[in-house]
CSV table of C-alpha atoms in Angstrom, one decimal:
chain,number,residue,atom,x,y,z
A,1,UNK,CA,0.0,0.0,0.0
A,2,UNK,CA,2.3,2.7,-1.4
A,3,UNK,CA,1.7,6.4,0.2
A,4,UNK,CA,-0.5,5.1,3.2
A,5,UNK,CA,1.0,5.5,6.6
A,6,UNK,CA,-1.0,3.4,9.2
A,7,UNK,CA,-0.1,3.3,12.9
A,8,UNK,CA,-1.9,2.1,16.1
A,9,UNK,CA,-2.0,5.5,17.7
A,10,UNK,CA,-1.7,8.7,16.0
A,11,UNK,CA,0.9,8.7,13.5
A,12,UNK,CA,1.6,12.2,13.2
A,13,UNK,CA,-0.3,14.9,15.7
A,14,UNK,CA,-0.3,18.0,14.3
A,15,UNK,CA,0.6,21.7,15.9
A,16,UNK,CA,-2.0,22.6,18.5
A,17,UNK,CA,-3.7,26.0,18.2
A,18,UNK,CA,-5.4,27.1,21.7
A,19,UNK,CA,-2.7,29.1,22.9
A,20,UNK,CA,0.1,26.5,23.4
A,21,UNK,CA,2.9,25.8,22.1
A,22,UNK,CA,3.8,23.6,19.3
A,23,UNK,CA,4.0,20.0,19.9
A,24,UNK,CA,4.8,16.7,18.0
A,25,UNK,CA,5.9,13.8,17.9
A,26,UNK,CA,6.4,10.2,16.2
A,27,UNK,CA,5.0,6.7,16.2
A,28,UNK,CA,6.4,5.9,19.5
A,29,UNK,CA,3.9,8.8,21.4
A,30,UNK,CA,0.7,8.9,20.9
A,31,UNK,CA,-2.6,10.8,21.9
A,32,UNK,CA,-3.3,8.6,25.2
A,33,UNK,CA,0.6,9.6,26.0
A,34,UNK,CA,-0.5,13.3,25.4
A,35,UNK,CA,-3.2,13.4,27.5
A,36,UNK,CA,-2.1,11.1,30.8
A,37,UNK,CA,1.1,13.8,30.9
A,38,UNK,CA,-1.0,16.4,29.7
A,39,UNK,CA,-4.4,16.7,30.5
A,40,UNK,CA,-5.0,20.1,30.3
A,41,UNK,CA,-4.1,20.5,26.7
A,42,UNK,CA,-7.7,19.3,25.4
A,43,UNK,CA,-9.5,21.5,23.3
A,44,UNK,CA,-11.2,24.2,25.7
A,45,UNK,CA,-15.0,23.9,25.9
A,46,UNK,CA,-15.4,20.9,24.5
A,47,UNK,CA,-18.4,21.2,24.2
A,48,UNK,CA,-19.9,23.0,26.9
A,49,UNK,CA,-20.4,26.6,26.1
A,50,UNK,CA,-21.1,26.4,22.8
A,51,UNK,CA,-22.3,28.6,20.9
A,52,UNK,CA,-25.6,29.0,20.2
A,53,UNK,CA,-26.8,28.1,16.9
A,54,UNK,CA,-30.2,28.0,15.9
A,55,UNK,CA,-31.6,25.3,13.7
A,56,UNK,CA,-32.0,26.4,9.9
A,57,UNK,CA,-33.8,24.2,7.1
A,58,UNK,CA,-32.5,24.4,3.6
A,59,UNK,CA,-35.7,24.2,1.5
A,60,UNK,CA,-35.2,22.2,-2.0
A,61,UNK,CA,-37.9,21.4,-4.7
A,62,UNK,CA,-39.0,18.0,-4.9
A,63,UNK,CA,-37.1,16.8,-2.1
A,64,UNK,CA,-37.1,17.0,1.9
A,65,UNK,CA,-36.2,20.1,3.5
A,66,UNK,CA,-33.1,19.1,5.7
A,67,UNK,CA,-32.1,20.9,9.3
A,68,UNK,CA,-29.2,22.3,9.6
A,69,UNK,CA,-26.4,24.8,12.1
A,70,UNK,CA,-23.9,26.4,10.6
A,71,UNK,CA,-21.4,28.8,11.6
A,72,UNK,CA,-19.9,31.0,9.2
A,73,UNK,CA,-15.7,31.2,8.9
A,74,UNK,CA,-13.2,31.1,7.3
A,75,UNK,CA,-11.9,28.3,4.6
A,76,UNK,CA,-11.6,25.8,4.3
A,77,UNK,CA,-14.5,25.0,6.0
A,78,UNK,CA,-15.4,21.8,8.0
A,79,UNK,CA,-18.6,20.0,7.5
A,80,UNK,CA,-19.7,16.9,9.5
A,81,UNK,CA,-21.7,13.7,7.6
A,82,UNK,CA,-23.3,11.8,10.3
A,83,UNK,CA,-24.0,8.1,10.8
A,84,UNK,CA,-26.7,5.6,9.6
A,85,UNK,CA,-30.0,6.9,11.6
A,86,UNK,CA,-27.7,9.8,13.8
A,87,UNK,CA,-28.5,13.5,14.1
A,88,UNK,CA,-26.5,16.1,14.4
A,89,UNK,CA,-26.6,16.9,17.9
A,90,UNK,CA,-24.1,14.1,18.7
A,91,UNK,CA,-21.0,14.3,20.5
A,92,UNK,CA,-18.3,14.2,17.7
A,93,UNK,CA,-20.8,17.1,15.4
A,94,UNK,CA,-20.6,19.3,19.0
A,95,UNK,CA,-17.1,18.8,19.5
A,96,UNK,CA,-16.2,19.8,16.1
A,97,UNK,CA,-18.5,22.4,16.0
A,98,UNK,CA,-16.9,24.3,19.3
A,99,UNK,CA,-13.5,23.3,17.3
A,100,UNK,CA,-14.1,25.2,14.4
A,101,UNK,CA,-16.1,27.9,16.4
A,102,UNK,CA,-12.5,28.5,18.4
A,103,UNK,CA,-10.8,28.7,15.3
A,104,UNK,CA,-12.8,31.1,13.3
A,105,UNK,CA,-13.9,27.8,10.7
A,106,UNK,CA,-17.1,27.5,9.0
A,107,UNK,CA,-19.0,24.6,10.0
A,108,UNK,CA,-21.6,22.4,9.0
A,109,UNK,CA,-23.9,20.0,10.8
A,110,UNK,CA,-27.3,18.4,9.8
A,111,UNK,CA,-29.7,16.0,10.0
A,112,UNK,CA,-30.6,13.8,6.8
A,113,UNK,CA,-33.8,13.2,5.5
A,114,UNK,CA,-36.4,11.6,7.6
A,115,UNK,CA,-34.1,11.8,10.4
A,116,UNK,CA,-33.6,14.4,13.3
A,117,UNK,CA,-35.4,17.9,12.2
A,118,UNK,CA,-35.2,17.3,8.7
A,119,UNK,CA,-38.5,16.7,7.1
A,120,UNK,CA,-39.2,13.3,5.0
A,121,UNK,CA,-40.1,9.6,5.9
A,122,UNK,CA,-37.1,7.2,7.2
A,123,UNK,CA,-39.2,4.5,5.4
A,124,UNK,CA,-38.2,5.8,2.5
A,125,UNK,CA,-35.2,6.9,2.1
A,126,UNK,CA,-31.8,5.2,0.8
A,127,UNK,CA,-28.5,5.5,0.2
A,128,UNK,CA,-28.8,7.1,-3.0
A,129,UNK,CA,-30.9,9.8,-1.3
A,130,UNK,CA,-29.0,10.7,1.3
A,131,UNK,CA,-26.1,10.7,-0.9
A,132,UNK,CA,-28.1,13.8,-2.8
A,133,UNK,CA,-28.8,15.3,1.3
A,134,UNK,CA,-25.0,15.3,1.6
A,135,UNK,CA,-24.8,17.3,-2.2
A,136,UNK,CA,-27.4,19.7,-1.7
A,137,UNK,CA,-25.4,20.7,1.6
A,138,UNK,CA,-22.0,21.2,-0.1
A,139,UNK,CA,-23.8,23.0,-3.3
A,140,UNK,CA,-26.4,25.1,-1.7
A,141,UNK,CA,-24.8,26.1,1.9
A,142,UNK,CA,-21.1,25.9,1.6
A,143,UNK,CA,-18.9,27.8,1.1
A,144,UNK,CA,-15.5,27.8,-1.0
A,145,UNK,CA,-13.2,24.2,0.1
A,146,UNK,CA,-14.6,22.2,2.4
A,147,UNK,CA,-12.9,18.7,4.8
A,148,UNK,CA,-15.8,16.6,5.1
A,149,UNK,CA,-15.7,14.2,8.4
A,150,UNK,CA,-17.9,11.7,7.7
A,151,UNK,CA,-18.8,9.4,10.7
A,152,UNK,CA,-19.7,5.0,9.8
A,153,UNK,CA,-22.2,5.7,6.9
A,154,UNK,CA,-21.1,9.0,6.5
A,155,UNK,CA,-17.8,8.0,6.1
A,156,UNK,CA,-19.5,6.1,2.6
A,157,UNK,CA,-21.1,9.0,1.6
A,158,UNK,CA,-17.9,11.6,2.3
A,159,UNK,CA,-16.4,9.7,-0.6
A,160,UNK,CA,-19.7,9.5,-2.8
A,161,UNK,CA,-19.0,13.6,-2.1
A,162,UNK,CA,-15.4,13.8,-2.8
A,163,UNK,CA,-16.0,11.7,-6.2
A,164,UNK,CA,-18.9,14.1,-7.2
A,165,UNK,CA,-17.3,17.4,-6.2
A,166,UNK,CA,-13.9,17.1,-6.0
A,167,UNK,CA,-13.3,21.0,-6.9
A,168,UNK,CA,-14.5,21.6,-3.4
A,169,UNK,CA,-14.1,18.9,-1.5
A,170,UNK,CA,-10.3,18.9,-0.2
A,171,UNK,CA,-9.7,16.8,2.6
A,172,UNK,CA,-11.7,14.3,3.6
A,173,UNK,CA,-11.9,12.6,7.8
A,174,UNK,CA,-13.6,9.1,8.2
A,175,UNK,CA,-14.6,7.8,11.3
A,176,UNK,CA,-15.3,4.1,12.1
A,177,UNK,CA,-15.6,4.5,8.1
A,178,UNK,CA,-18.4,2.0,7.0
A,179,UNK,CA,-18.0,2.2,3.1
A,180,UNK,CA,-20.1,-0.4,1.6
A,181,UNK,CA,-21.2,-1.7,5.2
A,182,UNK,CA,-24.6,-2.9,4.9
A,183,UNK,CA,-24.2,-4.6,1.9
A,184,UNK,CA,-21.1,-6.8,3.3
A,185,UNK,CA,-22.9,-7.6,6.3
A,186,UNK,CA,-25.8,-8.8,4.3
A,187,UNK,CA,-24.0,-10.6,2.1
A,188,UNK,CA,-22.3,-12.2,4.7
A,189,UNK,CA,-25.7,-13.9,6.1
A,190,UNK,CA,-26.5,-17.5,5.8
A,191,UNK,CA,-28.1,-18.2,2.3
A,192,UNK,CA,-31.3,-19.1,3.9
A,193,UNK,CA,-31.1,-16.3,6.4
A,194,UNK,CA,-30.8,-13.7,3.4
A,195,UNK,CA,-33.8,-15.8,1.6
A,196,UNK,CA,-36.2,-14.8,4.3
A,197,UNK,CA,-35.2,-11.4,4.7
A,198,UNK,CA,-36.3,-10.9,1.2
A,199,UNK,CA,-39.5,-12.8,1.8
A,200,UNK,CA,-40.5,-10.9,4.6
A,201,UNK,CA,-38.9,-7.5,3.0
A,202,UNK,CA,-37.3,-6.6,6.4
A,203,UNK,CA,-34.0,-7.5,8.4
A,204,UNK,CA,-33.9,-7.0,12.0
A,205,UNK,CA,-30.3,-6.5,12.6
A,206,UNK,CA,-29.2,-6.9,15.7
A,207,UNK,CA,-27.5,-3.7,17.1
A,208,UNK,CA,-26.5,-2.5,20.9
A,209,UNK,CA,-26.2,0.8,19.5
A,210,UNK,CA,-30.4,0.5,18.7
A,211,UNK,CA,-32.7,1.4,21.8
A,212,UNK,CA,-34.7,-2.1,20.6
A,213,UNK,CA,-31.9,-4.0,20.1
A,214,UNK,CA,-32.2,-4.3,16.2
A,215,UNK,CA,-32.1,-1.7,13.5
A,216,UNK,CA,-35.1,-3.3,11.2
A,217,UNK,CA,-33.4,-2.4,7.6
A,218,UNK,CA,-35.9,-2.9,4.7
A,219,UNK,CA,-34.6,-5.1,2.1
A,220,UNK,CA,-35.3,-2.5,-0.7
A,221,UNK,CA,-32.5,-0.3,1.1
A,222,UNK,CA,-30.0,-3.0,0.8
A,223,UNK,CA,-30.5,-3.9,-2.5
A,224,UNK,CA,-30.7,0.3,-3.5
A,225,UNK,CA,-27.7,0.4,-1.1
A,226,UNK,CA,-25.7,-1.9,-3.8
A,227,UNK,CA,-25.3,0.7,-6.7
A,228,UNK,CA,-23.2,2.7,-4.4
A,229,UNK,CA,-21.2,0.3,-3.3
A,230,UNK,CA,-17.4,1.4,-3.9
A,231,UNK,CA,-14.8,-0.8,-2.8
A,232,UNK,CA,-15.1,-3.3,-6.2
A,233,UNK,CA,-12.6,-1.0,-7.7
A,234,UNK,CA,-10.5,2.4,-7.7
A,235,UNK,CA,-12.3,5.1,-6.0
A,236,UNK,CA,-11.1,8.1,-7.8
A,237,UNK,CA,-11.0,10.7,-4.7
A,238,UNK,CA,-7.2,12.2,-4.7
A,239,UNK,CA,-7.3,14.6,-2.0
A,240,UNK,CA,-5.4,14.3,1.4
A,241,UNK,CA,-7.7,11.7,3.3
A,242,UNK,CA,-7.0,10.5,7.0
A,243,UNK,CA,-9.4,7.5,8.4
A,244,UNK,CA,-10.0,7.2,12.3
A,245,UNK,CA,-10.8,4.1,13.3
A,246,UNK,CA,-11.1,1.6,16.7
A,247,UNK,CA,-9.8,-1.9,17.3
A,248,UNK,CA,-12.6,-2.7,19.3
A,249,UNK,CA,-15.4,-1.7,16.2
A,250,UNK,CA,-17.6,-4.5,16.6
A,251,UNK,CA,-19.6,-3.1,13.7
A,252,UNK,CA,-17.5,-1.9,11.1
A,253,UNK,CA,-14.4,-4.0,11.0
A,254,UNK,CA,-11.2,-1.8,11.1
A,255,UNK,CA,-9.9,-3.8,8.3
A,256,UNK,CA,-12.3,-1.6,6.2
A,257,UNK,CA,-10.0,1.6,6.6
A,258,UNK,CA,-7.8,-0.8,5.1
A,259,UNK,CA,-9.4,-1.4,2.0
A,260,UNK,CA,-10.6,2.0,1.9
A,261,UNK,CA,-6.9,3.5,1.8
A,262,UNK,CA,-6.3,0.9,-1.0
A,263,UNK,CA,-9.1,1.6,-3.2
A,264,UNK,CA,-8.6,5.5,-3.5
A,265,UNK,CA,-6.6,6.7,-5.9
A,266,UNK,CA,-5.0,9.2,-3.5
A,267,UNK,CA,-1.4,8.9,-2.2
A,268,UNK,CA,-2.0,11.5,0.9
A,269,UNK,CA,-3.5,8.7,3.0
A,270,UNK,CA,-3.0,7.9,6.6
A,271,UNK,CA,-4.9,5.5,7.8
A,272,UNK,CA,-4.7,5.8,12.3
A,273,UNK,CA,-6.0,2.8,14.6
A,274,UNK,CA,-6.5,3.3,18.4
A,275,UNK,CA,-6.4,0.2,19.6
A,276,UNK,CA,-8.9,0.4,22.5
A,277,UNK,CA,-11.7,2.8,20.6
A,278,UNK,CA,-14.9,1.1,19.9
A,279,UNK,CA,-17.2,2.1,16.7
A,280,UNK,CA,-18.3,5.0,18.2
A,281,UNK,CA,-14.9,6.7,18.6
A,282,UNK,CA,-16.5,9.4,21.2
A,283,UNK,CA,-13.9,9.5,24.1
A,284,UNK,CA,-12.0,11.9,25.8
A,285,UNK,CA,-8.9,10.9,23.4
A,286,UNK,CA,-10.8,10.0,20.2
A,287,UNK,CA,-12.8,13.1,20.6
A,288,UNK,CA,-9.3,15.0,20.7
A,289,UNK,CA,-7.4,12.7,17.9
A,290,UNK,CA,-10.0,13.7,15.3
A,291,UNK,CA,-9.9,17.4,16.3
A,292,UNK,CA,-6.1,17.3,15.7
A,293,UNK,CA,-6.2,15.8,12.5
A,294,UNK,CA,-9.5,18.8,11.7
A,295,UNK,CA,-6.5,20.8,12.6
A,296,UNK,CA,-3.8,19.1,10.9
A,297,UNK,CA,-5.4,19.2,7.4
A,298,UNK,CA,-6.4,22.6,8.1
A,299,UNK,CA,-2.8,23.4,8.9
A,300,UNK,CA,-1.9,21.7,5.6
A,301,UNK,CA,-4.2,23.2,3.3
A,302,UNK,CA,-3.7,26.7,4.4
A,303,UNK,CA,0.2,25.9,3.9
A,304,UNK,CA,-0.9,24.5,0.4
A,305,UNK,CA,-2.8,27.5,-0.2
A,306,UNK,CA,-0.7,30.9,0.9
């Protein structure tokens, strides 16, 4: 895997910009180092006071209005893609947005279609439409280059983004990145387990993450789910592209990153496991490893830029 740097901490951390000084270091220290010596030096007011930012809708012809905060800045701007059936009021979308809010950044968060705020009905929406949700954001709200952080599905749909926009999409941040996940794990079913799902046009997946227990997935969405599927060849995104993701993911194997940073076409690809991190990636130290890397990329692109 030529041009992607992988380690099981943070490879690379980049300057920190609250007021400290610089600080960096290699393979051998990582985040959890930084914060056990120094536990002061996470982001300040992360995220209580925030800002308050009142929910907007971005009204669009034929299709759902979608619910939105943003907070105007300077570029590049940051905009965060959540996951499958997760608003925008979670903690990585908060962090980020007091991030970006310290920093003088535009910022994006929303809800998608028939979830959150945002108007439509879950029952029927797909891939492919959410994929247009995460579109009409970039075209109609955004402004000038923009990192995406895109969150399990989100993570799929950052690079559906990047592939369709790739004059204003720059950098790109996955999380737990879940590219083609629903299909794989339906695919990976027992023949006659995937037989009945069709016959009963539902699969109750089981899921702690679920207040029920199971996420009941209809099997329309899968099989609509299949014509974005990416990872069957290149994926022509060549931007600078970092992916986050836990040891302990129990639902998206970390071995997707893997075959994520392998697919793209970029060479500017890290690829940064923390061995203890679960799917969710919303700790104290995954919360501050994927506001460094906001920063890092940030850091780069202005360098690229002046």
């Amino acid at each position: 895997m030529a041009g992607v740097g992988m380690a099981t901490v943070a490879a690379r951390l980049p300057r920190c910009r609250w007021g400290r000084a610089p600080i960096s270091f290699g393979f051998h220290r990582g985040v959890s180092a930084l914060l056990a010596q120094n536990p002061e030096w996470a982001p300040r007011g992360l995220p209580a006071c925030r800002q308050k930012t009142s929910i907007s809708f971005l009204s669009r012809p034929d299709l759902p209005n979608l619910a939105y905060k943003r907070l105007k800045g300077k570029s590049p701007g940051v905009i965060f893609i959540p996951g499958y059936i997760s608003n925008m009021n979670g903690t990585k979308a908060l962090a980020i947005e007091e991030f970006c809010k310290s920093l003088g950044h535009a910022y994006i968060r929303f809800d998608y279609s028939g979830v959150g705020n945002s108007d439509g009905n879950l029952e029927e929406c797909t891939v492919g439409r959410w994929r247009k949700d995460v579109l009409s954001i970039i075209d109609d709200l955004a402004v000038g280059p923009q990192i995406l952080v895109g969150s399990s599905l989100g993570g799929w749909l950052m690079l559906h983004a990047a592939i369709a926009r790739p004059q204003k999409v720059v950098a790109l941040i996955g999380v737990a990145t879940a590219v083609d996940g629903l299909v794989t794990q339906f695919n990976q079913l027992p023949v006659e387990v995937k037989k009945e799902i069709e016959m009963k046009g539902v699969w109750a997946m089981p899921s702690k993450y679920s207040e029920e227990g199971v996420y009941h997935i209809r099997y329309s969405f899968i099989k609509e789910a299949e014509h974005h599927c990416l990872l069957h060849s290149p994926i022509p995104v060549n931007c600078p592209i970092r992916l986050l993701h836990g040891m302990k993911d129990d639902i998206v194997p970390w071995h997707t990153s893997l075959q994520v940073a392998d697919r793209v076409v970029s060479t500017d690809v890290d690829v940064i496991l923390r061995k203890h991190s679960d799917h969710r990636m919303k700790e104290k130290a995954d919360i501050q490893l994927l506001v460094y890397t906001i920063d890092d990329l940030i850091d780069k692109l202005s360098t690229v830029v002046n």
